[in-house]
Short mmCIF file of C-alpha atoms in Angstrom, two decimals:
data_model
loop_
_atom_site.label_atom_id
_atom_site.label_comp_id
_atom_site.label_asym_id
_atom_site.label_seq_id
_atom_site.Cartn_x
_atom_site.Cartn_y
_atom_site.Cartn_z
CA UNK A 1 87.99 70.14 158.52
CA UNK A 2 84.18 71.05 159.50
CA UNK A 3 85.45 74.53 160.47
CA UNK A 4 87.36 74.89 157.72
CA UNK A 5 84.79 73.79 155.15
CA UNK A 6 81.78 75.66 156.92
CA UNK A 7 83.97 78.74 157.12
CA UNK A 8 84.61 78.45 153.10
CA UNK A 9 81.21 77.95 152.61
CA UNK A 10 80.10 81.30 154.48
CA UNK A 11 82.35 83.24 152.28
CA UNK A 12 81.26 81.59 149.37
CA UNK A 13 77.57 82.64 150.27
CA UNK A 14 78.52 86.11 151.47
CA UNK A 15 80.26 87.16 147.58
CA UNK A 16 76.94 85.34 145.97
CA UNK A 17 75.05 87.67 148.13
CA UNK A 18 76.66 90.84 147.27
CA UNK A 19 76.99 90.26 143.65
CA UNK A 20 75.39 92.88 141.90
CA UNK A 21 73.81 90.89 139.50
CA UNK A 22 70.66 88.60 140.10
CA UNK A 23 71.84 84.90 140.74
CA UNK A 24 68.79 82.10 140.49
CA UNK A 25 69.45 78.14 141.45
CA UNK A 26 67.14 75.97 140.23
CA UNK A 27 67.19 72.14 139.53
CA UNK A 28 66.37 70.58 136.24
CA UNK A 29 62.22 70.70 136.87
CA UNK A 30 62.30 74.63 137.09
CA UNK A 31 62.07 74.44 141.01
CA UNK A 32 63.68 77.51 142.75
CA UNK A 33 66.72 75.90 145.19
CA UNK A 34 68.31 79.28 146.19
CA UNK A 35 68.68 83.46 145.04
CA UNK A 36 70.73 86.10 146.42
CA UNK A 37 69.76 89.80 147.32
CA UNK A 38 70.23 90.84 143.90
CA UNK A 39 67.12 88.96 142.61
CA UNK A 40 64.52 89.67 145.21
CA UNK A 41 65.68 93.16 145.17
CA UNK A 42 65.19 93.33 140.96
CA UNK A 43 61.80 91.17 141.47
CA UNK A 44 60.48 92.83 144.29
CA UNK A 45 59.79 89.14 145.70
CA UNK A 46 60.78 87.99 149.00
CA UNK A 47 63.20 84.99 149.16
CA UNK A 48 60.94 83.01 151.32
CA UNK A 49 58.63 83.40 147.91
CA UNK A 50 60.78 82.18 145.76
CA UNK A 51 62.22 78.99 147.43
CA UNK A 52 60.58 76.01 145.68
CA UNK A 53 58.35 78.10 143.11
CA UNK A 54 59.32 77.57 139.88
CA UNK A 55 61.35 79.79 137.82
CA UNK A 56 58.58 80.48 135.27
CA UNK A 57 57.25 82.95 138.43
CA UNK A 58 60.06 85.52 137.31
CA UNK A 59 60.45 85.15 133.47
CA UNK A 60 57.00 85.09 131.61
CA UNK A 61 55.31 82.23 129.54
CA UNK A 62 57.12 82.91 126.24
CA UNK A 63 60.15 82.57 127.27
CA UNK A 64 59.71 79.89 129.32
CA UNK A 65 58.22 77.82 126.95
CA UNK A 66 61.12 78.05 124.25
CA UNK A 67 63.21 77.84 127.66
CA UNK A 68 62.18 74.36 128.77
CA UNK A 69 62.26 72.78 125.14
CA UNK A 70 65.92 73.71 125.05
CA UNK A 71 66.57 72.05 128.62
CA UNK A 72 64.60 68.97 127.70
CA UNK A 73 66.83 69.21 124.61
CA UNK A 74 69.90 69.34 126.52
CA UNK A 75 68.89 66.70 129.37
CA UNK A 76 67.95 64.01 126.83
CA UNK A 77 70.90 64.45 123.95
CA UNK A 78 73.60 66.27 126.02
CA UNK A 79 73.85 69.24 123.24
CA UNK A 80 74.10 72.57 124.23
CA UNK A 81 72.59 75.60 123.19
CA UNK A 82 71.71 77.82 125.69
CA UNK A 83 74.10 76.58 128.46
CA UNK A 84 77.52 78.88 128.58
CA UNK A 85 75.71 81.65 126.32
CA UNK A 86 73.96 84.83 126.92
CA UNK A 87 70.56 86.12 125.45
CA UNK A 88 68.13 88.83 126.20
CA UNK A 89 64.89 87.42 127.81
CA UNK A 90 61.74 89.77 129.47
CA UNK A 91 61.64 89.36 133.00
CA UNK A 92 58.37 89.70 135.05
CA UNK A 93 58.58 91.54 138.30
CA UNK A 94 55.85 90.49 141.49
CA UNK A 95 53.77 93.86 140.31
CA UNK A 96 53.41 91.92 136.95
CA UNK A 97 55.86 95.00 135.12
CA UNK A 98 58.41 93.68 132.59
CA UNK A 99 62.08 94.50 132.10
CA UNK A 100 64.73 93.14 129.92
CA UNK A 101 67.40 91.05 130.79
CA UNK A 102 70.84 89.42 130.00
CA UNK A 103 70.52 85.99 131.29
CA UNK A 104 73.47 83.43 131.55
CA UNK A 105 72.72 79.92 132.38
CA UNK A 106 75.41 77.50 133.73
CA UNK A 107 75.19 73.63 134.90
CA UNK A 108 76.38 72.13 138.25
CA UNK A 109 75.83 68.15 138.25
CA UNK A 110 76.12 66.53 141.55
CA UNK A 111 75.55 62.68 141.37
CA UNK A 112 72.65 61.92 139.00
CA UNK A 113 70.96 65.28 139.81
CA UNK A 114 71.51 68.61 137.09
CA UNK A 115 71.48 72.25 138.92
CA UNK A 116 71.43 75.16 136.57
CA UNK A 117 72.73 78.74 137.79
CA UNK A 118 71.07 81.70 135.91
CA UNK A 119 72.64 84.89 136.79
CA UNK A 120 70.29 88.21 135.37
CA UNK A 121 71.42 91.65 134.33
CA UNK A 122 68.87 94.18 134.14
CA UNK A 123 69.34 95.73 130.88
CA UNK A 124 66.79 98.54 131.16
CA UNK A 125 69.03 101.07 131.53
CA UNK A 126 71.58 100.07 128.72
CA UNK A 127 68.44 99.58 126.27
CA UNK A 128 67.40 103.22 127.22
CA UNK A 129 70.87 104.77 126.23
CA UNK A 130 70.99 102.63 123.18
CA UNK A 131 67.41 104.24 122.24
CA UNK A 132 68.85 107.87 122.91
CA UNK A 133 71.85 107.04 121.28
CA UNK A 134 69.88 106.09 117.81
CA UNK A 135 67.82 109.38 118.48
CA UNK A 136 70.45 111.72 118.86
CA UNK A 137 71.99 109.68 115.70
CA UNK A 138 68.78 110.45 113.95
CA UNK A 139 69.02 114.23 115.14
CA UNK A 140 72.62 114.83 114.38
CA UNK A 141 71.38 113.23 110.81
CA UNK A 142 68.79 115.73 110.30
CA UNK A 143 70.87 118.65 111.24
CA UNK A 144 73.59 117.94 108.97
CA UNK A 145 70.87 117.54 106.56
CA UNK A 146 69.67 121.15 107.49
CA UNK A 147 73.28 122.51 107.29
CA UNK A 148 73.59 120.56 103.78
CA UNK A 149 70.78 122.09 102.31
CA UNK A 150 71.82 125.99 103.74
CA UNK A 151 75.05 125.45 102.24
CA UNK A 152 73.59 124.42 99.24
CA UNK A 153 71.73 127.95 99.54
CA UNK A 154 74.96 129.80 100.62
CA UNK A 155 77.05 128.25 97.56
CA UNK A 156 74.39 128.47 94.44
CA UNK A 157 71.49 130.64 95.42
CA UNK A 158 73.30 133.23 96.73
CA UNK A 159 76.33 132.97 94.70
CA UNK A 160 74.88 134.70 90.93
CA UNK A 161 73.18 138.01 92.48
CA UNK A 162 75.95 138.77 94.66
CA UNK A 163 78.01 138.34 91.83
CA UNK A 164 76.09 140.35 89.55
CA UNK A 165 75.56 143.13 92.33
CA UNK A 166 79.82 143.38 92.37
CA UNK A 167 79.63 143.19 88.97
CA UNK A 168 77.30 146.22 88.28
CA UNK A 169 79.01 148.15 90.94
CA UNK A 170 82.47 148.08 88.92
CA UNK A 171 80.83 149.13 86.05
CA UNK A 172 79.14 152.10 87.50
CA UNK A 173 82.40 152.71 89.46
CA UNK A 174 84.45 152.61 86.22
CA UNK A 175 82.63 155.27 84.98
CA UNK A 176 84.88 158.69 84.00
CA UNK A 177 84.87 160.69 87.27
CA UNK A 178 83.95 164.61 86.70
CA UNK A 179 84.31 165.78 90.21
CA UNK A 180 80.62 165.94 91.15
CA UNK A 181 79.96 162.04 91.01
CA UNK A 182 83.07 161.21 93.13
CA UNK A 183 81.34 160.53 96.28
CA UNK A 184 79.45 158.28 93.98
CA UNK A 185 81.97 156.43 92.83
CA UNK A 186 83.75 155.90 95.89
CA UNK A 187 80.47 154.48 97.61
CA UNK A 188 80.57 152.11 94.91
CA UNK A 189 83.61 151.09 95.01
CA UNK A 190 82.85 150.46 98.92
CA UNK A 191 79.89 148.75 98.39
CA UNK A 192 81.30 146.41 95.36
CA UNK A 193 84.24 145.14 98.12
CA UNK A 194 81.47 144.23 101.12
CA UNK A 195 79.49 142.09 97.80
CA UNK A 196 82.78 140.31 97.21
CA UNK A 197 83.45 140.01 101.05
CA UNK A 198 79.88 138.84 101.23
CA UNK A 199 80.30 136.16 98.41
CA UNK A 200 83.28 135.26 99.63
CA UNK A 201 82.19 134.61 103.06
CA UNK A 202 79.31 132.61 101.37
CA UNK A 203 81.64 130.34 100.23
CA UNK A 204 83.55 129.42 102.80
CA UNK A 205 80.63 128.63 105.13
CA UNK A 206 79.25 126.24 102.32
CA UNK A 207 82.77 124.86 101.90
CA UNK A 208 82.98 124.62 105.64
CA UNK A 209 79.66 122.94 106.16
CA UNK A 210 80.86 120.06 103.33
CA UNK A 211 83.75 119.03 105.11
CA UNK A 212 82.87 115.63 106.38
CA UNK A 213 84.05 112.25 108.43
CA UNK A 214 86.30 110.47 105.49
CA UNK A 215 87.19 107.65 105.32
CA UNK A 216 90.31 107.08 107.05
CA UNK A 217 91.03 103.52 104.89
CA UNK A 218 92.75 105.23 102.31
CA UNK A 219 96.57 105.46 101.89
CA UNK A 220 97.68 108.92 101.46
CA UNK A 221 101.25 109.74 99.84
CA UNK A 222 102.07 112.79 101.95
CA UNK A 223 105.11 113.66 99.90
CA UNK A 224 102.87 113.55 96.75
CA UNK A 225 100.48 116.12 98.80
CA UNK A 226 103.18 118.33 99.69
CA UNK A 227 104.43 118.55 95.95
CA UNK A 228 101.11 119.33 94.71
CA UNK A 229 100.64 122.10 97.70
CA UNK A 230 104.10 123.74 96.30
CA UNK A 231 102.92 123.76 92.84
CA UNK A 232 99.28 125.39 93.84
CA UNK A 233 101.43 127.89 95.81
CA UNK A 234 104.47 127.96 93.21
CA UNK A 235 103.76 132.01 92.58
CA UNK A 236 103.03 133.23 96.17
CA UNK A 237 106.36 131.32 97.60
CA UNK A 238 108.07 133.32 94.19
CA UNK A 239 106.39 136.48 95.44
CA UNK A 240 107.71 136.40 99.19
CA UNK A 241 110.76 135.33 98.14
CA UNK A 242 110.28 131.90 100.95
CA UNK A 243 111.97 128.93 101.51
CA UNK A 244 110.41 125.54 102.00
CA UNK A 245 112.31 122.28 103.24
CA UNK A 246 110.30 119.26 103.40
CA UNK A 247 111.53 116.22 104.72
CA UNK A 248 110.44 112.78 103.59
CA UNK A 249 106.80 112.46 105.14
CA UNK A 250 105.52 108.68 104.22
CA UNK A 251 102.10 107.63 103.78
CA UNK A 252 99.15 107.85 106.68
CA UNK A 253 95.41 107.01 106.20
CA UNK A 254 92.77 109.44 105.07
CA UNK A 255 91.78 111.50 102.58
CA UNK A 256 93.79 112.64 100.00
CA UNK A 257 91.62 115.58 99.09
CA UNK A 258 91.15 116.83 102.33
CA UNK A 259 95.07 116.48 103.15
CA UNK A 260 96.35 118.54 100.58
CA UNK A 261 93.34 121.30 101.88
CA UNK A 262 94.56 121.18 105.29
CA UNK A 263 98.77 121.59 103.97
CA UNK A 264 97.54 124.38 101.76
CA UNK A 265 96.17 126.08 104.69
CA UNK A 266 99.35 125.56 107.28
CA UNK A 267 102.10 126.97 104.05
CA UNK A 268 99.57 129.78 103.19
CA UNK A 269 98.97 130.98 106.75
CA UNK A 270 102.52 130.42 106.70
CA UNK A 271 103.28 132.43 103.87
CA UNK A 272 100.58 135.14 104.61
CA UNK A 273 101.54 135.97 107.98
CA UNK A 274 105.24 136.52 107.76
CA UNK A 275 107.55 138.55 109.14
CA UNK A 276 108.01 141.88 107.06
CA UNK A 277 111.47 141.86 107.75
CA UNK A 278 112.62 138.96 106.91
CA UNK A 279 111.69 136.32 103.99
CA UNK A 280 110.01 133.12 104.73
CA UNK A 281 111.55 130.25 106.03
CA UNK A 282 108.85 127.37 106.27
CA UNK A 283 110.20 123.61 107.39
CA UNK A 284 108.24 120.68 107.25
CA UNK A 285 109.11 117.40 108.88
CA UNK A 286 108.24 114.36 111.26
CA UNK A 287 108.00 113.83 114.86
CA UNK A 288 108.17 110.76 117.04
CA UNK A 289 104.70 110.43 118.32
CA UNK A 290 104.39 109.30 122.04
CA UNK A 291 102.01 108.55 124.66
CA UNK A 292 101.25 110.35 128.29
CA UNK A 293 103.86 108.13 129.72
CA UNK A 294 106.55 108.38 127.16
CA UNK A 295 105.58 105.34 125.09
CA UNK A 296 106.38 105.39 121.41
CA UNK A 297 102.86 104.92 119.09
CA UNK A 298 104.38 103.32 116.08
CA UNK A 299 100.61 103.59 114.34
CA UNK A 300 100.30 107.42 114.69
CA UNK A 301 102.68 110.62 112.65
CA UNK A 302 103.40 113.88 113.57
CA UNK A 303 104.29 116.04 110.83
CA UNK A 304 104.95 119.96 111.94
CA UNK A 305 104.74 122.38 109.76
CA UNK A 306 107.16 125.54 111.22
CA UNK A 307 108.08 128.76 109.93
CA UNK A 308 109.56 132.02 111.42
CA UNK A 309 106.26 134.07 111.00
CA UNK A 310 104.86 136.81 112.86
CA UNK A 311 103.87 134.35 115.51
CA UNK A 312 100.72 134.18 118.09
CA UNK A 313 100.33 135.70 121.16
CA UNK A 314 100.16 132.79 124.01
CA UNK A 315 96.88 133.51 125.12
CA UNK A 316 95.24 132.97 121.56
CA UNK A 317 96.87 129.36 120.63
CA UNK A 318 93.49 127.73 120.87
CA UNK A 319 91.54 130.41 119.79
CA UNK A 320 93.14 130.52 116.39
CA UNK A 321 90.94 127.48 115.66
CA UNK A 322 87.43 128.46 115.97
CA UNK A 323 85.48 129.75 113.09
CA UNK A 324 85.97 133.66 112.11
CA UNK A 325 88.47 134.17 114.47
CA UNK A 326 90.99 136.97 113.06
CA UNK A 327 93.99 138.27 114.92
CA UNK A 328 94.29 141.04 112.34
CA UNK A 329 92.14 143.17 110.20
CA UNK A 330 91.00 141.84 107.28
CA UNK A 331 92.38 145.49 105.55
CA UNK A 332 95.70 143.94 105.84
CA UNK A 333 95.40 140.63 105.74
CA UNK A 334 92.24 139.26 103.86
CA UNK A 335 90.76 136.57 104.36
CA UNK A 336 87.18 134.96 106.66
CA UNK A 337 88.87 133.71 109.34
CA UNK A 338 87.94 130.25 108.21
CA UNK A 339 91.59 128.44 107.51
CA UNK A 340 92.66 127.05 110.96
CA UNK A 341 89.39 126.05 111.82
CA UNK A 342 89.09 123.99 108.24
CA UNK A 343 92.46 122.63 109.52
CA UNK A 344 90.58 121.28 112.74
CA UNK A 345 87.61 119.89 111.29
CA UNK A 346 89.66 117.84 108.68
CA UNK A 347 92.05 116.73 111.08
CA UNK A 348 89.52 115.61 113.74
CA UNK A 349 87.40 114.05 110.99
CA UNK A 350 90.18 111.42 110.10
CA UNK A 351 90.52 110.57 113.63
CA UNK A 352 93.50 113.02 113.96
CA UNK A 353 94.94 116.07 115.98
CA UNK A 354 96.37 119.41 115.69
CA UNK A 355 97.94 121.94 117.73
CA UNK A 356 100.32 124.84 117.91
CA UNK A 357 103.41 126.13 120.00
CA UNK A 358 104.50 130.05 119.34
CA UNK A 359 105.88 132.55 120.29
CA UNK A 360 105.63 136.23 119.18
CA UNK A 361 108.20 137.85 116.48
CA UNK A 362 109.74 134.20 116.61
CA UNK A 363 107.27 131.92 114.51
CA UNK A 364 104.94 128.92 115.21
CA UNK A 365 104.99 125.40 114.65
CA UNK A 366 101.75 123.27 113.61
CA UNK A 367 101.90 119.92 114.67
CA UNK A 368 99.16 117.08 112.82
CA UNK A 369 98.67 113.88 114.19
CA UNK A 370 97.30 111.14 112.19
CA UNK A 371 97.32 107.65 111.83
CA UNK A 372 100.35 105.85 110.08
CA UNK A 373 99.09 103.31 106.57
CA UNK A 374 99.64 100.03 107.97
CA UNK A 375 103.83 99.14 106.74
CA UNK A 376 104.56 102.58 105.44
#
């Protein structure tokens, strides 16, 4: 039984010894009955130092203080307050440096006689990231500040000359052409389409720059957002001639203005980049969502949005997302580039994803993740 009990003992020591955390004994006068490596290795005291000192050598004064009221507290009326529960306290290393630290307090009562176990985490290093984290907050803040206010720029400032510039350049353009000023005119005419490029570009960077984190609270009727996004695009789908199917779609959280922004990009890329041979189909519907290991995720929706397009080459599937990216001139197909990249920043702002399969002369299907209104 003395083996057995002095071998259980040893191992009991050995895991105290190697906790990672510091681990303090004391009695109920403050004195110092026992540490492990952890402590004299985060105090820079040696154990034979610590035996029989009194705690107040590793936490300072004010602490202390408020410390031994609440165990007096405890000892004479039995109520807890500190015992079982965590708080932050400054510890006081044996070069007299502080540091902060998590401290835990439990009770051990043998007989008549209390014994408290404190166990410390340093928290020096999780205060430090949670001051970088509130910097780079306040950084991130001041940036999108910065990008607010060039938007601002991009959208107003810029906005009325460029508009007058286009403006004067059709007039001068219009002008009845007598052979000699044709060069003229044609410069014009060249220099009135780069002002509405230019104003156009303007406002899609401002538009851009004011798409922000919504709220993803709000119920959104997808099947309403798909209606309005076939009225908005009633004469272009007349135009080409296309056919849409949309299946029933339900209700997911986000924002409703942003949703029906990021549909009227898929059915207009959808409808811009078709095949010339053949009219528009476009089909939009909903996939089971799953996991990595083949789960179902009853809170998330997939709807796809596929059509039988020209299609995009393999190795630019993820590059169709960033900003100005154009797989064809902008002589044929207008436009800034801007679309799928809107589509990205909406989606990821409510939380969501989006990707795209393809395959060339075939068609590509969009695929938007978000998350599923609670009993929709």
């Amino acid at each position: 039984f003395m083996d057995s009990l002095q071998s259980s003992v040893s191992r009991q020591r050995a895991i105290l010894q190697s906790m990672v955390d510091g681990m303090v004994t004391t009695d109920a006068t403050g004195k110092i009955h026992h540490v492990n490596h952890a402590v004299t290795k985060l105090f820079g005291y040696r154990p034979s130092e610590l035996i029989g000192a009194n705690v107040r050598i590793l936490m300072p004064e004010p602490h202390r203080s408020a410390h031994d009221g609440y165990m007096r507290h405890y000892l004479d009326t039995g109520e807890r307050k500190i015992i079982g529960k965590g708080r932050e306290v400054m510890g006081r290393r044996k070069d007299g440096s502080l540091f902060p630290a998590l401290l835990t307090l439990g009770e051990s009562i043998e007989g008549d006689e209390h014994m408290f176990v404190g166990i410390l985490h340093d928290m020096s290093a999780y205060n430090e990231a949670q001051r970088q984290i509130v910097a780079q907050a306040s950084m991130i803040e001041r940036s999108r500040q910065e990008l607010d206010e060039i938007s601002q720029i991009a959208s107003k400032d810029f906005q009325v000359p460029l508009q007058r510039i286009a403006v004067l350049g059709e007039l001068l353009g219009s002008e009845p052409s007598d052979g000699r000023n044709g060069n003229r005119q044609a410069q014009l005419k060249t220099l009135t389409d780069e002002v509405r490029d230019m104003s156009e570009l303007a406002k899609g960077l401002a538009d851009y720059a004011h798409v922000e984190r919504a709220p993803v609270n709000d119920p959104v009727d997808l099947d309403q957002v798909m209606r309005e996004v076939r009225q908005d695009l009633a004469a272009q789908i007349d135009k080409t001639g296309a056919q849409i199917a949309v299946e029933p779609l339900g209700i997911v959280l986000g924002n409703a203005g942003q949703l029906r922004q990021l549909f009227w990009n898929l059915i207009d890329n959808a409808l811009k980049f078709r095949d010339p041979e053949r009219s528009p189909e476009i089909r939009v519907a909903l996939e089971e969502v799953v996991d990595r290991t083949g789960s179902r995720m009853p809170d998330r929706v997939t709807v796809s949005v596929e059509d039988n397009g020209m299609g995009i080459p393999r190795n630019q599937l993820d590059a169709v997302f960033q900003a100005f990216r154009r797989l064809h001139p902008s002589e044929t197909y207008p436009g800034m580039g801007l679309g799928l990249s809107f589509c990205r920043k909406i989606v990821e702002g409510l939380g969501g994803t989006i990707d795209v399969v393809s395959q060339l002369g075939r068609g590509s299907r969009f695929r938007v993740t978000l998350r599923r209104a609670s009993g929709a």
